[in-house]
XYZ file of N, CA and C in Angstrom:
822
model
N -91.656 -10.602 -109.248
C -90.171 -10.763 -109.171
C -89.838 -9.592 -110.231
N -88.799 -9.140 -109.680
C -88.353 -7.882 -110.773
C -87.407 -8.451 -111.686
N -87.740 -7.906 -113.020
C -86.894 -8.151 -114.023
C -85.588 -7.587 -114.056
N -84.588 -8.459 -114.524
C -83.224 -7.910 -114.484
C -82.545 -7.954 -115.667
N -81.635 -7.071 -116.158
C -81.090 -7.177 -117.414
C -79.898 -8.466 -117.383
N -79.448 -8.616 -118.413
C -78.618 -9.821 -118.662
C -77.140 -9.691 -117.849
N -76.654 -8.627 -117.751
C -75.370 -8.491 -116.827
C -75.968 -8.586 -115.347
N -76.938 -8.147 -114.755
C -77.330 -8.590 -113.654
C -77.750 -9.836 -113.362
N -78.236 -10.593 -114.410
C -78.634 -12.194 -114.527
C -77.557 -12.654 -114.094
N -76.296 -12.481 -115.022
C -74.980 -13.060 -115.074
C -74.310 -13.060 -113.453
N -74.866 -11.885 -112.943
C -73.892 -11.884 -111.559
C -74.866 -12.592 -110.583
N -75.948 -12.526 -110.522
C -77.039 -13.645 -109.877
C -76.760 -14.883 -110.097
N -76.311 -15.475 -111.491
C -76.347 -16.642 -111.387
C -74.816 -17.148 -110.992
N -73.676 -16.459 -111.085
C -72.464 -16.659 -110.283
C -72.848 -16.952 -108.798
N -73.648 -15.886 -108.234
C -74.039 -16.051 -106.800
C -74.572 -17.468 -106.549
N -75.623 -17.653 -107.352
C -76.302 -18.818 -107.121
C -75.522 -20.185 -107.209
N -74.627 -20.030 -107.983
C -73.937 -21.177 -108.051
C -72.673 -21.544 -107.416
N -72.495 -20.323 -106.741
C -71.169 -20.286 -105.661
C -71.823 -20.538 -104.117
N -73.105 -19.968 -104.102
C -73.784 -20.226 -102.656
C -74.923 -21.141 -102.985
N -74.724 -22.584 -102.319
C -75.763 -23.350 -101.899
C -76.893 -22.524 -100.870
N -78.315 -23.410 -101.241
C -79.175 -22.878 -100.614
C -78.947 -22.987 -98.837
N -79.232 -22.256 -98.079
C -79.263 -21.927 -96.808
C -77.818 -21.630 -96.229
N -76.676 -21.346 -97.246
C -75.584 -20.664 -96.904
C -75.450 -19.293 -96.903
N -74.173 -19.015 -96.368
C -74.107 -17.504 -96.011
C -73.082 -16.724 -96.753
N -73.391 -15.559 -97.036
C -72.129 -14.621 -97.638
C -72.279 -13.273 -96.980
N -71.363 -12.443 -97.191
C -70.953 -11.298 -96.415
C -71.172 -10.051 -97.524
N -71.119 -8.894 -97.371
C -71.187 -7.983 -98.207
C -69.688 -7.709 -98.895
N -68.939 -8.053 -98.247
C -67.671 -7.747 -98.745
C -67.266 -9.118 -100.084
N -67.808 -10.294 -99.549
C -67.689 -11.236 -100.750
C -68.682 -10.764 -102.012
N -69.826 -10.509 -101.859
C -70.688 -10.057 -103.016
C -70.185 -8.709 -103.567
N -69.398 -7.675 -103.037
C -68.902 -6.876 -103.746
C -67.711 -7.248 -104.551
N -66.937 -8.325 -103.694
C -65.760 -8.647 -104.434
C -66.084 -9.682 -105.675
N -67.340 -10.030 -105.928
C -68.191 -10.817 -107.064
C -68.863 -9.896 -107.827
N -68.668 -8.524 -107.792
C -69.440 -7.535 -108.667
C -70.784 -7.275 -108.392
N -71.186 -8.078 -107.029
C -72.465 -7.521 -106.627
C -72.663 -6.275 -105.645
N -73.259 -5.097 -106.359
C -72.935 -3.622 -105.710
C -74.033 -3.971 -104.564
N -74.242 -2.885 -103.629
C -75.169 -2.817 -102.646
C -76.673 -2.803 -103.519
N -76.813 -1.902 -104.362
C -77.987 -1.657 -104.996
C -78.388 -3.068 -105.763
N -77.510 -3.861 -106.142
C -77.989 -5.333 -106.550
C -78.453 -6.231 -105.583
N -77.654 -6.125 -104.321
C -77.914 -6.867 -103.136
C -79.380 -6.676 -102.943
N -79.660 -5.454 -102.676
C -81.157 -5.004 -102.518
C -82.020 -5.485 -103.287
N -81.908 -5.472 -104.806
C -82.580 -6.139 -105.761
C -82.745 -7.521 -105.433
N -81.854 -8.377 -105.189
C -81.957 -9.681 -105.066
C -82.797 -10.139 -103.722
N -82.595 -9.096 -102.599
C -83.203 -9.378 -101.434
C -84.678 -8.963 -101.791
N -85.237 -8.073 -102.560
C -86.449 -7.945 -102.838
C -87.076 -9.001 -103.750
N -86.051 -9.769 -104.803
C -86.827 -10.602 -105.348
C -86.607 -11.970 -104.634
N -86.307 -12.171 -103.567
C -85.981 -13.170 -102.989
C -85.100 -14.371 -103.073
N -84.145 -13.652 -103.698
C -82.835 -14.590 -104.085
C -82.027 -14.356 -102.817
N -82.106 -13.500 -102.096
C -81.298 -13.635 -100.799
C -82.069 -13.204 -99.827
N -81.550 -13.079 -98.379
C -82.419 -12.959 -97.140
C -81.278 -12.226 -96.218
N -81.848 -11.074 -95.679
C -80.523 -10.441 -95.001
C -80.883 -10.785 -93.689
N -79.637 -11.265 -92.967
C -79.792 -11.832 -91.595
C -79.413 -10.667 -90.673
N -78.194 -9.756 -90.884
C -77.794 -8.844 -90.091
C -77.119 -7.806 -91.251
N -76.920 -6.683 -90.583
C -76.123 -5.941 -91.646
C -74.970 -6.329 -92.307
N -75.069 -6.145 -93.453
C -73.858 -6.697 -94.314
C -73.639 -8.231 -94.443
N -74.738 -8.998 -93.858
C -74.654 -10.473 -93.934
C -75.869 -11.097 -94.295
N -75.893 -12.172 -95.529
C -76.995 -12.582 -96.207
C -76.853 -13.826 -96.319
N -78.241 -14.642 -96.373
C -78.393 -15.860 -96.644
C -78.819 -16.354 -97.816
N -78.678 -17.269 -98.742
C -79.518 -17.845 -99.745
C -80.561 -18.673 -99.037
N -81.854 -18.288 -99.477
C -83.091 -18.975 -98.675
C -82.745 -20.362 -99.112
N -83.264 -21.439 -98.048
C -83.231 -22.823 -98.346
C -84.858 -23.182 -98.762
N -84.922 -24.404 -99.629
C -86.267 -24.606 -99.752
C -87.279 -24.565 -98.669
N -86.714 -25.193 -97.668
C -87.618 -25.380 -96.513
C -87.114 -24.496 -95.400
N -87.476 -23.461 -94.920
C -86.791 -22.580 -93.869
C -86.292 -23.545 -92.513
N -85.123 -23.191 -92.437
C -84.502 -23.932 -91.039
C -83.746 -22.821 -90.366
N -83.635 -22.749 -89.277
C -82.737 -22.226 -88.547
C -81.176 -22.168 -89.090
N -80.353 -21.090 -89.012
C -78.929 -21.161 -89.144
C -78.377 -21.898 -88.094
N -77.478 -22.955 -88.380
C -76.859 -23.582 -87.371
C -75.515 -23.199 -87.446
N -74.351 -23.169 -86.494
C -73.145 -22.701 -86.536
C -72.286 -23.520 -87.418
N -72.352 -24.719 -87.948
C -71.914 -25.558 -88.597
C -71.768 -25.028 -90.185
N -73.207 -24.707 -90.557
C -73.272 -24.079 -91.834
C -72.674 -22.796 -91.826
N -72.838 -22.192 -91.019
C -72.332 -20.767 -90.929
C -70.819 -20.875 -91.192
N -70.109 -21.758 -90.384
C -68.498 -21.980 -90.802
C -68.091 -22.649 -91.929
N -69.031 -23.344 -92.314
C -68.632 -23.949 -93.791
C -68.734 -22.792 -94.796
N -69.971 -21.707 -94.648
C -69.681 -20.642 -95.349
C -68.733 -19.940 -95.486
N -67.928 -19.652 -94.100
C -66.864 -18.822 -93.962
C -65.750 -19.524 -94.553
N -65.300 -20.695 -94.459
C -64.280 -21.263 -94.854
C -64.426 -21.769 -96.003
N -65.438 -22.251 -97.111
C -65.223 -22.580 -98.333
C -65.974 -21.609 -99.309
N -66.656 -20.737 -98.964
C -67.262 -19.758 -99.820
C -66.475 -18.428 -99.931
N -66.397 -17.906 -98.440
C -65.593 -16.501 -98.327
C -64.151 -16.810 -98.065
N -63.651 -17.896 -97.974
C -62.097 -18.243 -97.714
C -61.587 -17.286 -96.525
N -62.199 -17.246 -95.446
C -61.791 -16.615 -94.248
C -60.804 -17.876 -93.468
N -59.662 -17.308 -93.063
C -58.817 -18.534 -92.500
C -59.266 -18.432 -90.970
N -60.296 -19.330 -90.795
C -60.708 -19.659 -89.561
C -60.879 -21.201 -89.387
N -60.719 -22.087 -88.097
C -61.005 -23.207 -87.996
C -61.652 -23.263 -86.616
N -62.344 -24.288 -86.378
C -62.975 -24.757 -85.118
C -62.006 -25.491 -84.095
N -61.537 -25.123 -83.159
C -60.623 -25.836 -82.194
C -60.962 -25.973 -80.812
N -60.216 -26.075 -80.120
C -60.235 -26.484 -78.630
C -61.380 -27.393 -78.375
N -62.209 -27.365 -77.400
C -63.067 -28.340 -76.748
C -64.056 -28.474 -78.025
N -64.464 -27.449 -78.729
C -65.031 -27.949 -79.974
C -64.605 -28.806 -80.975
N -63.416 -28.917 -81.307
C -62.731 -29.805 -82.304
C -62.914 -31.003 -81.650
N -62.470 -31.084 -80.252
C -62.121 -32.603 -79.579
C -63.606 -33.102 -79.502
N -64.900 -32.318 -79.228
C -66.101 -32.738 -79.519
C -66.518 -33.670 -80.464
N -66.065 -32.625 -81.990
C -66.594 -33.087 -83.128
C -65.755 -34.401 -83.518
N -64.741 -34.917 -82.695
C -63.953 -35.788 -82.915
C -64.106 -37.095 -82.000
N -65.464 -37.057 -81.086
C -65.720 -37.929 -80.227
C -65.222 -37.821 -78.742
N -64.478 -36.742 -78.515
C -63.805 -36.551 -77.138
C -64.809 -35.665 -76.360
N -65.928 -36.080 -76.076
C -66.829 -35.069 -75.539
C -66.372 -35.004 -73.965
N -66.776 -33.567 -73.534
C -66.592 -33.491 -71.937
C -67.850 -33.136 -71.330
N -67.860 -33.200 -70.024
C -69.360 -32.978 -69.415
C -69.793 -31.438 -69.579
N -71.112 -31.290 -69.820
C -71.644 -29.984 -69.843
C -73.222 -30.107 -68.938
N -73.233 -29.125 -68.277
C -74.779 -29.203 -67.551
C -75.928 -29.521 -68.607
N -77.013 -29.903 -68.119
C -78.109 -30.251 -69.028
C -78.758 -29.138 -69.439
N -79.300 -28.892 -70.658
C -80.031 -27.759 -71.036
C -79.300 -26.723 -71.812
N -77.858 -27.102 -71.683
C -76.972 -25.895 -72.131
C -76.429 -26.262 -73.694
N -76.157 -25.577 -74.416
C -75.151 -25.561 -75.681
C -73.782 -25.127 -75.526
N -72.576 -26.306 -75.541
C -71.329 -25.875 -75.623
C -71.014 -24.365 -76.302
N -70.270 -23.850 -76.184
C -69.580 -22.557 -77.033
C -68.821 -23.244 -78.158
N -68.922 -22.617 -79.089
C -67.916 -22.784 -80.150
C -66.680 -22.107 -80.427
N -65.629 -22.699 -80.099
C -64.314 -22.086 -79.992
C -63.748 -21.947 -81.811
N -63.587 -20.805 -82.303
C -63.176 -20.437 -83.576
C -61.804 -19.666 -83.189
N -60.924 -20.096 -83.945
C -59.545 -19.710 -84.121
C -59.448 -18.883 -85.718
N -58.742 -17.907 -85.638
C -58.359 -17.371 -86.895
C -57.864 -15.771 -86.794
N -57.041 -15.445 -87.829
C -56.409 -14.308 -87.868
C -57.265 -13.170 -88.410
N -58.405 -13.469 -89.021
C -59.366 -12.502 -89.682
C -61.015 -13.009 -89.606
N -61.266 -13.247 -88.347
C -62.524 -13.726 -87.861
C -63.513 -12.562 -88.139
N -64.652 -12.691 -89.101
C -65.427 -11.454 -89.391
C -66.088 -10.978 -88.022
N -66.205 -9.738 -88.000
C -67.045 -9.064 -86.695
C -68.358 -9.327 -86.677
N -69.006 -9.529 -88.023
C -70.295 -10.166 -87.959
C -70.921 -11.198 -87.427
N -70.035 -12.050 -87.081
C -70.146 -13.362 -86.677
C -70.963 -13.160 -84.945
N -70.400 -12.088 -84.414
C -71.075 -11.903 -82.951
C -72.438 -11.144 -83.126
N -72.924 -11.067 -84.082
C -74.066 -10.494 -84.502
C -75.404 -11.396 -84.914
N -74.982 -12.278 -85.441
C -75.856 -13.262 -86.169
C -76.377 -14.058 -85.161
N -77.608 -14.548 -85.132
C -78.189 -15.570 -84.198
C -78.183 -16.928 -84.743
N -77.411 -17.596 -83.872
C -76.911 -19.070 -84.381
C -77.667 -20.009 -83.249
N -77.000 -21.370 -83.207
C -77.907 -22.382 -82.116
C -76.517 -22.418 -81.007
N -75.525 -21.626 -81.241
C -74.562 -22.122 -80.157
C -73.919 -20.696 -79.994
N -73.234 -20.133 -79.142
C -72.367 -19.066 -78.895
C -70.934 -19.283 -79.590
N -70.472 -18.344 -80.420
C -69.179 -18.487 -81.007
C -68.254 -17.593 -80.104
N -66.975 -18.304 -79.823
C -65.957 -17.813 -79.012
C -64.705 -17.515 -79.799
N -64.475 -16.242 -80.420
C -63.276 -15.941 -81.206
C -61.912 -16.131 -80.483
N -61.004 -16.742 -81.181
C -59.556 -16.643 -80.680
C -58.514 -16.076 -81.726
N -57.418 -15.821 -81.354
C -56.589 -15.604 -82.548
C -55.613 -16.791 -82.795
N -54.508 -16.888 -83.481
C -53.760 -17.788 -83.472
C -52.176 -17.588 -83.078
N -52.161 -16.878 -82.093
C -51.094 -16.844 -81.470
C -50.413 -17.788 -80.298
N -51.000 -18.995 -80.277
C -50.486 -20.075 -79.458
C -49.704 -20.657 -80.042
N -49.327 -20.861 -81.430
C -48.395 -21.578 -82.055
C -47.424 -20.836 -82.837
N -46.091 -21.050 -83.201
C -45.218 -20.521 -83.960
C -45.730 -20.647 -85.572
N -46.168 -21.681 -85.722
C -46.722 -22.239 -86.939
C -48.503 -22.473 -86.744
N -49.041 -21.363 -87.230
C -50.402 -21.630 -86.935
C -51.346 -22.512 -87.890
N -50.813 -23.078 -88.915
C -51.191 -23.978 -89.831
C -50.760 -25.538 -89.102
N -50.503 -25.703 -88.208
C -49.706 -27.146 -87.762
C -51.056 -27.635 -87.122
N -51.226 -28.867 -87.441
C -52.071 -29.542 -86.534
C -53.611 -29.435 -86.958
N -54.045 -29.146 -88.216
C -55.383 -29.176 -88.694
C -55.694 -30.240 -89.269
N -57.066 -30.264 -89.401
C -57.602 -31.520 -90.169
C -58.925 -31.160 -90.646
N -59.784 -32.108 -91.275
C -61.170 -31.907 -91.710
C -61.883 -32.935 -91.163
N -63.372 -32.584 -91.026
C -64.142 -33.210 -90.480
C -65.738 -32.851 -91.240
N -66.310 -34.085 -91.297
C -67.688 -34.104 -91.899
C -68.441 -33.560 -90.988
N -69.269 -32.631 -90.846
C -70.067 -31.974 -89.731
C -71.445 -32.569 -90.029
N -72.139 -32.687 -88.760
C -73.503 -33.182 -88.394
C -74.747 -32.043 -88.896
N -74.247 -31.195 -89.912
C -74.963 -29.923 -89.893
C -76.754 -30.565 -90.654
N -77.585 -29.581 -90.023
C -78.776 -29.897 -90.705
C -79.209 -29.366 -92.125
N -78.048 -28.701 -92.614
C -78.052 -28.506 -94.067
C -77.092 -29.653 -95.076
N -77.793 -29.839 -96.116
C -76.953 -30.966 -96.833
C -75.781 -30.204 -97.384
N -74.818 -31.066 -97.340
C -73.355 -30.464 -97.801
C -73.083 -30.723 -99.114
N -72.723 -29.550 -99.785
C -72.432 -29.560 -101.037
C -71.091 -30.007 -101.361
N -70.757 -30.458 -102.486
C -69.339 -30.689 -102.975
C -68.550 -31.396 -102.054
N -68.813 -32.206 -101.141
C -67.849 -32.837 -100.386
C -67.017 -31.745 -99.393
N -67.897 -30.759 -99.075
C -67.224 -29.831 -98.072
C -67.185 -30.319 -96.528
N -66.186 -30.157 -95.973
C -65.851 -30.540 -94.511
C -65.425 -29.457 -93.712
N -65.662 -29.349 -92.425
C -65.128 -28.363 -91.875
C -63.558 -28.661 -91.414
N -63.027 -27.404 -91.155
C -61.575 -27.416 -91.053
C -61.295 -27.073 -89.511
N -60.732 -28.031 -88.724
C -60.919 -27.845 -87.301
C -59.513 -28.616 -86.735
N -59.330 -28.476 -85.511
C -57.983 -28.804 -84.820
C -57.727 -30.538 -84.749
N -56.811 -30.951 -85.229
C -56.743 -32.459 -84.660
C -56.933 -32.646 -83.080
N -57.266 -33.648 -82.662
C -57.191 -33.800 -81.187
C -55.900 -33.011 -80.421
N -54.607 -33.562 -81.100
C -53.396 -33.214 -80.518
C -53.267 -31.775 -80.040
N -53.780 -30.917 -81.443
C -54.029 -29.366 -80.950
C -54.945 -29.009 -80.297
N -56.352 -29.263 -80.557
C -57.271 -28.915 -79.745
C -57.332 -29.102 -78.441
N -56.405 -30.114 -77.758
C -56.399 -30.301 -76.191
C -55.310 -29.530 -75.858
N -54.548 -29.114 -76.704
C -53.478 -27.689 -76.181
C -54.385 -26.505 -76.202
N -55.238 -26.321 -77.045
C -55.954 -24.974 -77.285
C -56.972 -24.997 -76.022
N -57.382 -26.195 -75.956
C -58.364 -25.908 -74.597
C -57.576 -25.812 -73.263
N -56.405 -26.335 -72.986
C -55.615 -26.177 -72.044
C -55.139 -24.781 -71.822
N -55.181 -23.955 -72.767
C -54.773 -22.651 -72.706
C -55.905 -21.621 -71.793
N -57.244 -22.236 -72.125
C -58.345 -21.376 -71.468
C -58.410 -21.726 -70.151
N -57.630 -22.667 -69.689
C -57.657 -22.831 -67.971
C -56.899 -21.691 -67.359
N -57.708 -21.328 -66.383
C -58.856 -21.739 -65.505
C -59.958 -20.931 -65.720
N -59.990 -20.109 -66.533
C -60.900 -19.101 -66.434
C -62.295 -19.454 -67.772
N -62.059 -20.471 -68.600
C -62.900 -20.504 -69.626
C -63.142 -22.081 -69.692
N -62.268 -22.779 -69.154
C -62.240 -24.166 -69.195
C -62.208 -24.640 -67.484
N -62.671 -25.885 -67.202
C -62.640 -26.714 -66.071
C -61.443 -27.792 -65.682
N -60.790 -27.867 -64.997
C -59.809 -28.959 -64.725
C -60.516 -30.079 -64.878
N -61.417 -30.164 -64.259
C -62.413 -31.511 -64.056
C -62.998 -32.159 -65.770
N -63.267 -31.048 -66.214
C -63.692 -31.335 -67.771
C -62.851 -31.846 -68.511
N -61.676 -31.265 -68.404
C -60.451 -31.421 -69.670
C -59.863 -32.860 -68.956
N -59.740 -32.957 -67.387
C -59.442 -34.194 -66.805
C -60.321 -35.682 -67.696
N -61.541 -35.395 -67.719
C -62.279 -36.376 -68.425
C -62.141 -36.500 -69.856
N -61.673 -35.425 -70.777
C -61.365 -35.552 -72.016
C -59.784 -36.395 -72.075
N -59.307 -36.031 -71.372
C -57.827 -36.529 -71.173
C -57.849 -37.916 -70.982
N -58.467 -38.441 -70.323
C -59.152 -39.812 -70.199
C -59.194 -40.636 -71.291
N -59.869 -40.160 -72.385
C -59.948 -40.733 -73.807
C -58.977 -40.421 -74.614
N -57.878 -39.679 -74.364
C -57.041 -39.423 -75.407
C -55.748 -40.383 -75.540
N -56.527 -41.790 -75.823
C -55.401 -42.810 -75.530
C -54.742 -43.026 -76.967
N -55.310 -42.486 -78.029
C -54.545 -42.684 -79.442
C -53.587 -41.612 -79.993
N -53.510 -40.551 -79.239
C -52.782 -39.402 -79.848
C -51.629 -39.802 -80.448
N -50.963 -39.116 -81.524
C -49.687 -39.293 -82.029
C -48.724 -38.531 -81.374
N -47.487 -39.257 -81.006
C -47.034 -38.624 -80.081
C -45.696 -37.636 -81.227
N -45.632 -38.023 -82.212
C -45.075 -37.089 -83.223
C -45.420 -35.940 -83.663
N -46.918 -35.845 -83.809
C -47.635 -34.615 -83.874
C -47.715 -33.775 -82.543
N -47.729 -34.582 -81.196
C -47.746 -33.903 -79.983
C -46.636 -32.963 -79.841
N -45.245 -33.897 -80.347
C -43.904 -33.230 -80.242
C -44.006 -32.035 -81.127
N -44.389 -32.065 -82.066
C -44.469 -30.951 -82.965
C -45.177 -29.556 -82.200
N -46.241 -30.055 -82.012
C -47.238 -28.816 -81.590
C -46.495 -28.410 -80.334
N -45.778 -28.904 -79.346
C -45.481 -28.652 -78.043
C -44.441 -27.784 -78.477
N -43.336 -28.319 -79.459
C -42.284 -27.399 -79.712
C -42.814 -26.108 -80.361
N -43.971 -26.065 -81.086
C -44.304 -24.933 -81.714
C -45.137 -23.946 -80.876
N -45.585 -24.675 -79.803
C -46.620 -23.719 -78.751
C -45.683 -22.816 -78.155
N -46.121 -21.614 -77.805
C -45.544 -20.346 -77.386
C -45.882 -20.117 -75.937
N -46.870 -21.060 -75.135
C -46.687 -20.688 -73.803
C -46.483 -21.731 -72.940
N -45.516 -21.413 -71.941
C -45.193 -22.443 -71.076
C -45.937 -23.027 -70.244
N -47.166 -21.969 -69.870
C -48.358 -22.642 -69.132
C -49.112 -23.867 -69.781
N -49.090 -23.666 -71.090
C -49.634 -24.788 -71.694
C -48.869 -25.996 -71.770
N -47.854 -25.859 -71.989
C -46.585 -27.064 -71.999
C -46.621 -27.933 -70.674
N -46.536 -26.907 -69.385
C -46.586 -27.472 -68.281
C -47.967 -28.227 -67.755
N -48.915 -27.474 -68.166
C -50.452 -28.177 -67.730
C -50.521 -29.464 -68.926
N -49.825 -29.721 -70.059
C -50.198 -30.807 -70.769
C -49.183 -31.825 -70.132
N -48.203 -31.717 -69.535
C -47.312 -32.713 -69.174
C -48.252 -33.161 -67.217
N -48.612 -32.460 -66.971
C -49.466 -32.596 -65.848
C -50.774 -33.548 -66.120
N -51.359 -33.300 -67.019
C -52.247 -34.363 -67.389
C -51.761 -35.544 -67.889
N -50.634 -35.746 -68.744
C -50.094 -36.720 -69.415
C -49.587 -37.548 -68.223
N -49.094 -37.022 -67.407
C -48.400 -37.879 -66.403
C -49.388 -38.639 -65.339
N -50.758 -37.778 -65.229
C -51.741 -38.246 -64.664
C -52.518 -39.633 -65.311
N -52.585 -39.494 -66.532
C -53.276 -40.352 -67.152
C -52.444 -41.611 -67.936
N -51.073 -41.324 -67.866
C -50.052 -42.380 -68.284
C -50.618 -43.110 -69.654
N -51.044 -42.637 -70.647
C -51.480 -43.058 -71.929
C -50.011 -43.499 -72.571
N -50.134 -44.497 -73.452
C -48.859 -45.198 -73.977
C -47.807 -44.118 -74.709
N -48.547 -43.348 -75.478
C -47.714 -41.984 -75.900
C -46.894 -41.228 -75.305
N -47.094 -41.188 -73.740
C -46.513 -40.437 -73.028
C -45.019 -40.725 -72.824
N -44.804 -42.089 -73.012
C -43.570 -42.516 -72.878
C -42.567 -42.073 -74.189
N -43.039 -41.614 -75.027
C -42.393 -41.230 -76.169
C -42.214 -39.820 -76.267
N -42.538 -39.009 -75.113
C -42.320 -37.455 -75.018
C -41.634 -37.338 -73.926
N -40.405 -36.736 -73.891
C -39.365 -36.293 -72.812
C -39.668 -35.019 -72.555
N -40.167 -34.684 -71.244
C -40.242 -33.211 -70.960
C -38.934 -32.291 -71.124
N -38.060 -33.226 -70.669
C -36.662 -32.178 -70.733
C -36.532 -31.867 -72.059
N -37.301 -32.181 -73.086
C -36.759 -31.863 -74.625
C -37.718 -30.633 -74.978
N -38.540 -30.113 -73.979
C -39.319 -28.954 -74.411
C -39.032 -27.726 -73.269
N -39.205 -26.488 -73.822
C -38.967 -25.433 -73.010
C -40.183 -25.247 -71.965
N -39.990 -25.610 -70.729
C -40.838 -25.323 -69.513
C -40.599 -24.341 -68.432
N -39.750 -23.488 -68.923
C -39.251 -22.165 -68.342
C -38.784 -22.433 -67.016
N -38.533 -21.448 -66.138
C -38.179 -21.615 -64.738
C -38.893 -20.809 -63.741
N -39.112 -21.171 -62.433
C -40.027 -20.583 -61.420
C -41.252 -21.200 -61.284
N -41.963 -20.813 -60.395
C -43.133 -21.298 -60.092
C -44.520 -20.210 -60.937
N -45.232 -21.022 -61.118
C -46.437 -20.323 -62.018
C -47.850 -20.453 -61.301
N -48.497 -19.489 -60.872
C -49.657 -19.471 -60.086
C -50.754 -19.471 -61.015
N -51.994 -20.376 -60.693
C -52.861 -20.503 -62.070
C -54.126 -20.374 -61.341
N -54.426 -21.089 -60.263
C -55.562 -21.389 -59.464
C -55.441 -20.936 -57.658
N -56.444 -20.160 -57.393
C -56.590 -19.817 -56.126
C -56.597 -21.073 -54.995
N -55.956 -21.127 -53.989
C -56.238 -22.496 -53.215
C -55.503 -23.908 -53.827
N -54.875 -23.466 -54.691
C -54.247 -24.910 -55.306
C -53.080 -25.109 -54.707
N -52.033 -26.169 -55.406
C -50.804 -26.606 -54.782
C -49.770 -26.519 -55.963
N -48.683 -26.283 -55.818
C -47.670 -26.217 -57.007
C -47.313 -27.474 -57.009
N -47.491 -28.102 -58.363
C -46.883 -29.259 -58.555
C -45.445 -29.443 -58.547
N -45.025 -30.762 -58.100
C -43.613 -30.738 -57.523
C -42.648 -30.798 -58.614
N -43.024 -31.256 -60.004
C -42.233 -31.355 -61.079
C -42.570 -30.364 -61.946
N -43.554 -29.693 -62.371
C -43.817 -29.006 -63.323
C -44.042 -27.687 -62.740
N -44.032 -27.619 -61.530
C -43.966 -26.175 -60.992
C -45.197 -25.092 -61.355
N -46.360 -25.742 -61.493
C -47.471 -24.773 -61.949
C -48.656 -25.148 -60.779
N -49.572 -24.177 -60.250
C -50.249 -24.424 -59.306
C -51.514 -24.975 -59.923
N -52.126 -26.002 -59.430
C -53.107 -27.038 -59.878
C -53.854 -27.423 -58.356
N -55.217 -27.658 -58.774
C -56.185 -28.115 -57.825
C -55.408 -29.241 -56.941
N -55.798 -29.361 -55.837
C -55.244 -30.295 -54.920
C -54.966 -31.814 -55.321
N -56.113 -32.200 -56.135
C -56.429 -33.451 -56.601
C -55.591 -33.766 -57.665
N -54.967 -32.827 -58.284
C -54.049 -33.014 -59.438
C -52.732 -33.242 -59.036
N -52.461 -33.322 -57.647
C -50.738 -33.468 -57.447
C -50.603 -34.955 -57.257
N -49.298 -35.530 -57.854
C -49.186 -36.585 -57.981
C -48.967 -37.255 -56.662
N -49.131 -38.505 -56.777
C -48.754 -39.300 -55.153
C -47.316 -39.256 -55.180
N -46.890 -39.659 -53.859
C -45.453 -39.588 -53.582
C -44.650 -40.666 -54.349
N -43.568 -40.125 -55.040
C -42.715 -41.047 -55.901
C -43.022 -40.878 -57.196
N -44.114 -40.439 -57.505
C -44.538 -40.653 -58.992
C -43.793 -39.300 -59.662
N -43.114 -38.536 -59.374
C -42.600 -37.052 -59.980
C -41.522 -37.373 -60.785
N -40.989 -38.891 -60.792
C -39.729 -39.222 -61.305
C -40.091 -39.637 -62.873
N -38.874 -39.784 -63.675
C -39.032 -40.474 -64.725
C -39.051 -39.647 -66.169
N -39.053 -40.043 -67.481
C -39.046 -39.078 -68.465
C -40.215 -38.214 -68.620
């Protein structure tokens, strides 16, 4: 191992204290903490860091384990302080609202943020990361919570993943219809959303910028008739005007005027009410 002077040792100590074994930092974070590229190479040569990709480094774990997406996201959120959260179907799944997936496949991980680091697309993880912006809501911080992940790495200092609440997650997932989510999968998810908060839903629907998402939400809400649906009046939300095409071969919903698969059409006489 290389011998280092006291200033270099001080910088190394600060890195080791901030980055638990198995977690990740990038070159920007290291430079912001006084670790130059020269020092980074020294730390790699000495075994204190390992290079994952250009500009991305991991503190080696006592026992080598593959880097999972949850450990990577915890590093992004709690060490590097990127404003990123897991949302959509990922957040729903983490909170027990799983949806159907073919056997043998890992579901994509939906990440939302205004500054998602580009290197995420280059590092090898146990799932595909799908980046999204924060333009769905006027208030990008609305409807976020924390969840203890089932990470393979021991969690330090009570860290938790920043994720969307179920109320926000389902709206984010609806935004992906029909290209990246399926009507059937989200129908199965909606079936389990019996305990959503109508107050939180109302705030998110008012903040939501997309008429498509608001209309689809009420299509599903009317279909499943959970108790919270009675607390939400579609007339209080901007649902726009005119018909919206969404899927080929579908039918226009008689109340919400958006094209959906035929099986999502309401039975005759079910389009009235709040």
